[in-house]
PDB file of C-alpha atoms in Angstrom:
ATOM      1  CA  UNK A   1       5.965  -1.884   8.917  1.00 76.00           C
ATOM      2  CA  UNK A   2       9.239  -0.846  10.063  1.00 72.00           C
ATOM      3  CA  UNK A   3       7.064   0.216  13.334  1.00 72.00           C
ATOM      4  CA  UNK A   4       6.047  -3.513  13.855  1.00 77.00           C
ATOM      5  CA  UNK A   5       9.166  -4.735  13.029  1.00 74.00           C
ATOM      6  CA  UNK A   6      10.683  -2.376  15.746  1.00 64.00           C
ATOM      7  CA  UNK A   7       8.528  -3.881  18.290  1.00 71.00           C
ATOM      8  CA  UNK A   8       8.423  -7.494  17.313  1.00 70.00           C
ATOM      9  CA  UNK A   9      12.204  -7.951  17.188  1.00 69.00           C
ATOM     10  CA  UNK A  10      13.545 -10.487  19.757  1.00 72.00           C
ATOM     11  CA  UNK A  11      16.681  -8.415  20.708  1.00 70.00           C
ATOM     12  CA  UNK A  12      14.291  -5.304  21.611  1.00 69.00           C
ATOM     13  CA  UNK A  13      13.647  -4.662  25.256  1.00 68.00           C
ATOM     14  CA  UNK A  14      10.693  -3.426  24.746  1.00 66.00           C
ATOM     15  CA  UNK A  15       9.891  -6.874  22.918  1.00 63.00           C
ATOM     16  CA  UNK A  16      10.329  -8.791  26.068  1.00 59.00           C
ATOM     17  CA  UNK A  17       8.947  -6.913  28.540  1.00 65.00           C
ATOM     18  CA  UNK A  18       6.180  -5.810  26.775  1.00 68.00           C
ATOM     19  CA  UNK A  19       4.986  -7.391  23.378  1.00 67.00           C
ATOM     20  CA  UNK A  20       6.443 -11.066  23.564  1.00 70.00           C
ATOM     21  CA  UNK A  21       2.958 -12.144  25.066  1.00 66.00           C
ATOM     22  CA  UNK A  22       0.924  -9.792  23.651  1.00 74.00           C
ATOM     23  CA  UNK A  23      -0.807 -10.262  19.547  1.00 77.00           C
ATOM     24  CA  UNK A  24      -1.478  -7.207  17.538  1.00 79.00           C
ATOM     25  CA  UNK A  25      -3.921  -8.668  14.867  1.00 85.00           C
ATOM     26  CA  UNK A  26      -5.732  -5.584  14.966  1.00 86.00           C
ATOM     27  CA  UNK A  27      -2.556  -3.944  13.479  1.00 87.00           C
ATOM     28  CA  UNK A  28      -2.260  -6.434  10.826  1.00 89.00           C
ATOM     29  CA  UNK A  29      -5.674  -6.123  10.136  1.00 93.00           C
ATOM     30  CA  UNK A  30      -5.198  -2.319  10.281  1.00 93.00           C
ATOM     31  CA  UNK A  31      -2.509  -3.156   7.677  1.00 94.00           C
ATOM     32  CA  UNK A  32      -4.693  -5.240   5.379  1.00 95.00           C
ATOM     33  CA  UNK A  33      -7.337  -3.002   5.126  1.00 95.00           C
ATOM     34  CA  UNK A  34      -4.746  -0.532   3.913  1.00 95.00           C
ATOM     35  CA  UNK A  35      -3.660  -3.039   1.384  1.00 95.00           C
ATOM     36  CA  UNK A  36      -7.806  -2.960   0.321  1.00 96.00           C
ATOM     37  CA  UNK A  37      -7.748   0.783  -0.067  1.00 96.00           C
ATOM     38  CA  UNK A  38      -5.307   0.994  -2.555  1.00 95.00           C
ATOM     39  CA  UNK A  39      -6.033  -1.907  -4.444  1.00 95.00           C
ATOM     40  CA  UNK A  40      -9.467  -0.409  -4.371  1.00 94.00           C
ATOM     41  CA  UNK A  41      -7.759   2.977  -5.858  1.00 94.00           C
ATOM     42  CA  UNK A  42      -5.847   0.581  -8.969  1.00 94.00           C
ATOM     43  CA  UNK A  43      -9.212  -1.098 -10.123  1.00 94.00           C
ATOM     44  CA  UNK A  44     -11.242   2.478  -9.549  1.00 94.00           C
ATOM     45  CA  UNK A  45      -8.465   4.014 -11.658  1.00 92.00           C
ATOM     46  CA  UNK A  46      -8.006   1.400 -13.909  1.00 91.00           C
ATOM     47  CA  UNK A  47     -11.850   0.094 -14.872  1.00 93.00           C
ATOM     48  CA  UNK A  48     -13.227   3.669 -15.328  1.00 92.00           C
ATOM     49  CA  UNK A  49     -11.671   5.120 -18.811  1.00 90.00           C
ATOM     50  CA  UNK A  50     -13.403   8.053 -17.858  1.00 93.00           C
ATOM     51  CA  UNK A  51     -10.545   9.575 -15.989  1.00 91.00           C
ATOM     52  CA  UNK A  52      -8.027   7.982 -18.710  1.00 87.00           C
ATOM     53  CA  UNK A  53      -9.742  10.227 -21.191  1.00 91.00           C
ATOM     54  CA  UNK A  54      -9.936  13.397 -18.397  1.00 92.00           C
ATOM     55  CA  UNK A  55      -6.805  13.442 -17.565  1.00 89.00           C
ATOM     56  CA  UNK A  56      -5.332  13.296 -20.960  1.00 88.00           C
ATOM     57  CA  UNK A  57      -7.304  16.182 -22.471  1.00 92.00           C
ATOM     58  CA  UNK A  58      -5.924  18.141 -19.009  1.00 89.00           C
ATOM     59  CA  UNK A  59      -2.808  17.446 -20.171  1.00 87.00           C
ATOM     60  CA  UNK A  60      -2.929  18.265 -23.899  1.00 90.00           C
ATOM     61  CA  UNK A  61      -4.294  21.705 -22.062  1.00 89.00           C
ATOM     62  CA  UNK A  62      -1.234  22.143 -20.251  1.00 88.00           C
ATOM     63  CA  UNK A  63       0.449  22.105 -23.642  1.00 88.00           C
ATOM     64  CA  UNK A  64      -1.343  25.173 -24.557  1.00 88.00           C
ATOM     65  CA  UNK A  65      -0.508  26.925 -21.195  1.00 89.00           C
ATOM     66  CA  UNK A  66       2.701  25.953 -22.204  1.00 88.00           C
ATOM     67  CA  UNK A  67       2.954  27.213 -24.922  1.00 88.00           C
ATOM     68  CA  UNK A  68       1.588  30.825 -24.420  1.00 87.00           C
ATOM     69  CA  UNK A  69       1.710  31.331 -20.586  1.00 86.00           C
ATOM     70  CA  UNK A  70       1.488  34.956 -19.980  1.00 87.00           C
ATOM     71  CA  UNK A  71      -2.399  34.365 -21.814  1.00 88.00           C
ATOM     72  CA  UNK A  72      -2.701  32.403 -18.958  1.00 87.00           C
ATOM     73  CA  UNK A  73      -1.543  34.424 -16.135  1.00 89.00           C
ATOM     74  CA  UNK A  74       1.250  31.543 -15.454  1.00 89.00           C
ATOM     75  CA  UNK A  75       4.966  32.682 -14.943  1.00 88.00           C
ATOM     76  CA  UNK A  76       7.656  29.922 -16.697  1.00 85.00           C
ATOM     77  CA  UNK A  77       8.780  28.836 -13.231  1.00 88.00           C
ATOM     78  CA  UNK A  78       5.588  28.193 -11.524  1.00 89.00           C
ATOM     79  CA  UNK A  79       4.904  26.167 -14.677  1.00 89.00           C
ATOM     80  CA  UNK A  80       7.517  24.019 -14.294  1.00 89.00           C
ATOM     81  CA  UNK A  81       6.676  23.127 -10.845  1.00 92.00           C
ATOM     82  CA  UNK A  82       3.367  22.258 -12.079  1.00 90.00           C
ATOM     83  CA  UNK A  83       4.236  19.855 -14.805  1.00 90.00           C
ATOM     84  CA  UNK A  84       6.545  17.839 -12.423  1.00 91.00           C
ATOM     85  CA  UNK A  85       4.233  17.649 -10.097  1.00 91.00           C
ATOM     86  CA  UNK A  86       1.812  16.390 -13.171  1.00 90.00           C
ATOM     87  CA  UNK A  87       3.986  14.111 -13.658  1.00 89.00           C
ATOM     88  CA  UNK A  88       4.554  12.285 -10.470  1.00 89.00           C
ATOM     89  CA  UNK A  89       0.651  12.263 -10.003  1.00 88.00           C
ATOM     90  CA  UNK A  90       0.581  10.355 -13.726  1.00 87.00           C
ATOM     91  CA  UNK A  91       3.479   8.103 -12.578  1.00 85.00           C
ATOM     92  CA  UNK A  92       2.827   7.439  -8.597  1.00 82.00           C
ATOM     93  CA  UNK A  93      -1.274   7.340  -9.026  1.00 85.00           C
ATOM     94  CA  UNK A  94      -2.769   7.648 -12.199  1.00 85.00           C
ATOM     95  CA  UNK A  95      -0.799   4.931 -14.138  1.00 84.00           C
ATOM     96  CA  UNK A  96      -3.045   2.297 -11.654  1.00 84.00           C
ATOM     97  CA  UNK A  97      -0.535   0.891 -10.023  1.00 89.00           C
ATOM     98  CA  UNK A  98      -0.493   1.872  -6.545  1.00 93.00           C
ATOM     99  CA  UNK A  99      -0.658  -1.580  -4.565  1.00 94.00           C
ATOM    100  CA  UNK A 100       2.596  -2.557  -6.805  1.00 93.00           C
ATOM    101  CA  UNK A 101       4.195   1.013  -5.836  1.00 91.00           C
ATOM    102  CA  UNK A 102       3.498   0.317  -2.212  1.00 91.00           C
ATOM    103  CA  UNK A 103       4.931  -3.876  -2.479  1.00 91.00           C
ATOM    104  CA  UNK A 104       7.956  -1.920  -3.723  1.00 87.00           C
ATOM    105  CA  UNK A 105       8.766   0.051  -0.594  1.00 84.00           C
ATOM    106  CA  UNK A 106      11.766   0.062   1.551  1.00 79.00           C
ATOM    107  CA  UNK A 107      10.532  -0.293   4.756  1.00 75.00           C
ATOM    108  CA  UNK A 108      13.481  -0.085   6.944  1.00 67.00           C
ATOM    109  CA  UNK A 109      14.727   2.612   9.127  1.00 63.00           C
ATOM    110  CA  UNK A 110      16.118   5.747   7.319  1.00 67.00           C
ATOM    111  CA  UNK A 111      20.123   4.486   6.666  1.00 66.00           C
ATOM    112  CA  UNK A 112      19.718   0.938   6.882  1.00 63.00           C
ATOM    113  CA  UNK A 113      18.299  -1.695   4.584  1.00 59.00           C
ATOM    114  CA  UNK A 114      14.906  -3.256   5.121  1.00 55.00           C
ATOM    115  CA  UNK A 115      16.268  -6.884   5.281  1.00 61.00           C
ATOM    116  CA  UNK A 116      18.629  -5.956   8.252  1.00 62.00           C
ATOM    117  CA  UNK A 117      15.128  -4.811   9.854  1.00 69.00           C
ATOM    118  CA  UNK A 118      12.499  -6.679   8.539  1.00 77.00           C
ATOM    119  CA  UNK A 119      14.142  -9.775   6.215  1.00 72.00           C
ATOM    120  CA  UNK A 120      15.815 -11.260   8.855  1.00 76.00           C
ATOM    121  CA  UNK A 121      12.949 -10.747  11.721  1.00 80.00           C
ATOM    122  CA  UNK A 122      11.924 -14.353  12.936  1.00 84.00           C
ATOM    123  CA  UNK A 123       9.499 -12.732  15.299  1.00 80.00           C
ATOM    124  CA  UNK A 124       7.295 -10.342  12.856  1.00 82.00           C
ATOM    125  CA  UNK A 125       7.881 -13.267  10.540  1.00 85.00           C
ATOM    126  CA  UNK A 126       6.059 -15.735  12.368  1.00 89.00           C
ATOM    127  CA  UNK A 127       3.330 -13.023  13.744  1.00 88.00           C
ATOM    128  CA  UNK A 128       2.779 -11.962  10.243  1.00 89.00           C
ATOM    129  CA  UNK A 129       2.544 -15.461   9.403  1.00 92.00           C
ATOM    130  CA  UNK A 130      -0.023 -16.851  12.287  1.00 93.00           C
ATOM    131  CA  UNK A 131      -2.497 -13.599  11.545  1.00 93.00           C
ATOM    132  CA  UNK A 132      -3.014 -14.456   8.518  1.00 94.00           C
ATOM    133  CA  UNK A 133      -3.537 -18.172   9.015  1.00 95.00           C
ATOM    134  CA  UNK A 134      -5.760 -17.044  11.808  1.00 94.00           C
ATOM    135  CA  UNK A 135      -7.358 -14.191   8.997  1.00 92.00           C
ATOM    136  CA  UNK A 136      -7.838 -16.427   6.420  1.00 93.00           C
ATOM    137  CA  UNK A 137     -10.174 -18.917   9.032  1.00 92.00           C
ATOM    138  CA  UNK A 138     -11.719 -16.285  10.394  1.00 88.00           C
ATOM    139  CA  UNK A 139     -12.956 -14.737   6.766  1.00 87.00           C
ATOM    140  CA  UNK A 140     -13.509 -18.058   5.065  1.00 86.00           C
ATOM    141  CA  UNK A 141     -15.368 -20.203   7.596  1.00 83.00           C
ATOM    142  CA  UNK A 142     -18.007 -17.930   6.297  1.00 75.00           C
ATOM    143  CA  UNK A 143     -18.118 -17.780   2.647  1.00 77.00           C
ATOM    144  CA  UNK A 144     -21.133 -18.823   1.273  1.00 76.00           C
ATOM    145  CA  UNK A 145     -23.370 -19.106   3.807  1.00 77.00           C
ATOM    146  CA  UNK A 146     -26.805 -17.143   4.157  1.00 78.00           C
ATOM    147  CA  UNK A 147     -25.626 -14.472   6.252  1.00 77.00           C
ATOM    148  CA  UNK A 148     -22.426 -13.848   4.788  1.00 73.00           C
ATOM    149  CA  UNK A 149     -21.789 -10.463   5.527  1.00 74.00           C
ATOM    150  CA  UNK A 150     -18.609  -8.908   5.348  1.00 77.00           C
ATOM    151  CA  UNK A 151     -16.208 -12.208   4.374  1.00 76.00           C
ATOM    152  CA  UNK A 152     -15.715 -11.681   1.046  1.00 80.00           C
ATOM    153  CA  UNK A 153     -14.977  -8.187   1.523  1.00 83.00           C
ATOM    154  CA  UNK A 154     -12.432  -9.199   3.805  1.00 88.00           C
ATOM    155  CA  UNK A 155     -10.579 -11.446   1.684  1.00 90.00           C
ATOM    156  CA  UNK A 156      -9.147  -9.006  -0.415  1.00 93.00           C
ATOM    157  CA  UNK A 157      -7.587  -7.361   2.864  1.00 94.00           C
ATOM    158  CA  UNK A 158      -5.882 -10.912   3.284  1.00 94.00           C
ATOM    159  CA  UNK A 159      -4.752 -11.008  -0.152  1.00 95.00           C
ATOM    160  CA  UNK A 160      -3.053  -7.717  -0.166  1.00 96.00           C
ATOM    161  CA  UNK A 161      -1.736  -8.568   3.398  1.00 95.00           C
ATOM    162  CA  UNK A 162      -0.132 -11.848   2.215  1.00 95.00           C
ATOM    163  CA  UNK A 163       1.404 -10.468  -1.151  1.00 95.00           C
ATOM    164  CA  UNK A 164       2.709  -7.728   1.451  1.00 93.00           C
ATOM    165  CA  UNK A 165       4.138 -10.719   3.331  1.00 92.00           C
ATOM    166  CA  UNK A 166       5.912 -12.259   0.446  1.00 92.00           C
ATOM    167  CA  UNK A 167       7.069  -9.210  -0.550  1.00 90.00           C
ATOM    168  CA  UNK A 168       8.514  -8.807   3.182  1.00 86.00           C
ATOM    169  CA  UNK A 169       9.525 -12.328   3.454  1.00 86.00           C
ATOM    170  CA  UNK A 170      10.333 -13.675  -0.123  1.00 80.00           C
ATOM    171  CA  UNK A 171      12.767 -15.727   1.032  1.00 67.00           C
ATOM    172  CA  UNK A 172      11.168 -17.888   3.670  1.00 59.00           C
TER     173      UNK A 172
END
């Protein structure tokens, strides 16, 4: 995003010489299907109790390589490492919220804020903006109809592009 942003920002040389006549839908769409994938991952994760149930009987076994490591051929440290990283699997993937996780990124440059960057871009704004009107055409026109093929497969990569717009653009 902060790529795009980068490159769709009126003050950027690069901007006018290059990519003020020039659409990148295919990015956008790039961008959306991305958006698919990992709400794809949240209802996988979230619908099958299966790996609810798995992965807390893996974790009550930690409990019992915590509590007698050597029978386990695990050194203290090493176990420590482990947990955490337990941990930020339960709380970055397994808790099924991954597309929220993602909404909730900073997506400027390192040491400055995403609005500077993104918020206040009037020029990814409005790209962002006419792909998805375009998008949302494109993938309903054909809803419904007898050869339907991919549409409604589609529209839940304009979905997750358009709550990534709001996010990026909550106050226009």
């Amino acid at each position: 995003v902060n790529q795009l942003a980068c490159l769709l920002h009126e003050r950027q040389t690069l901007y006018l010489t290059t990519f003020k006549f020039c659409r990148l839908d295919c990015v956008f769409e790039a961008l959306g299907e991305l958006c698919k994938v990992l709400i794809t991952f949240d209802v996988i994760i979230e619908e099958n109790t299966a790996i609810a149930d798995r992965w807390t009987v893996y974790k009550r076994m930690i409990k019992y390589v915590r509590a007698d490591p050597d029978r386990y051929g695990v050194d203290s440290a090493t176990l420590r490492k482990f947990e955490s990283m337990l941990l930020k699997l339960d709380k970055a993937i397994l808790n099924a919220r991954i597309f929220e996780r993602f909404l909730g990124e900073d997506f400027g440059l390192p040491g400055q804020e995403s609005k500077a960057l993104i918020g206040g871009n009037r020029v990814l704004a409005e790209s962002f903006a006419d792909t998805i009107k375009a998008l949302y055409k494109r993938y309903t026109a054909g809803l419904g109809e007898n050869v339907e093929t991919y549409e409604r497969d589609k529209i839940v990569d304009l979905y997750g592009l358009y709550a990534l717009y709001r996010r990026l653009f909550s106050a226009t």
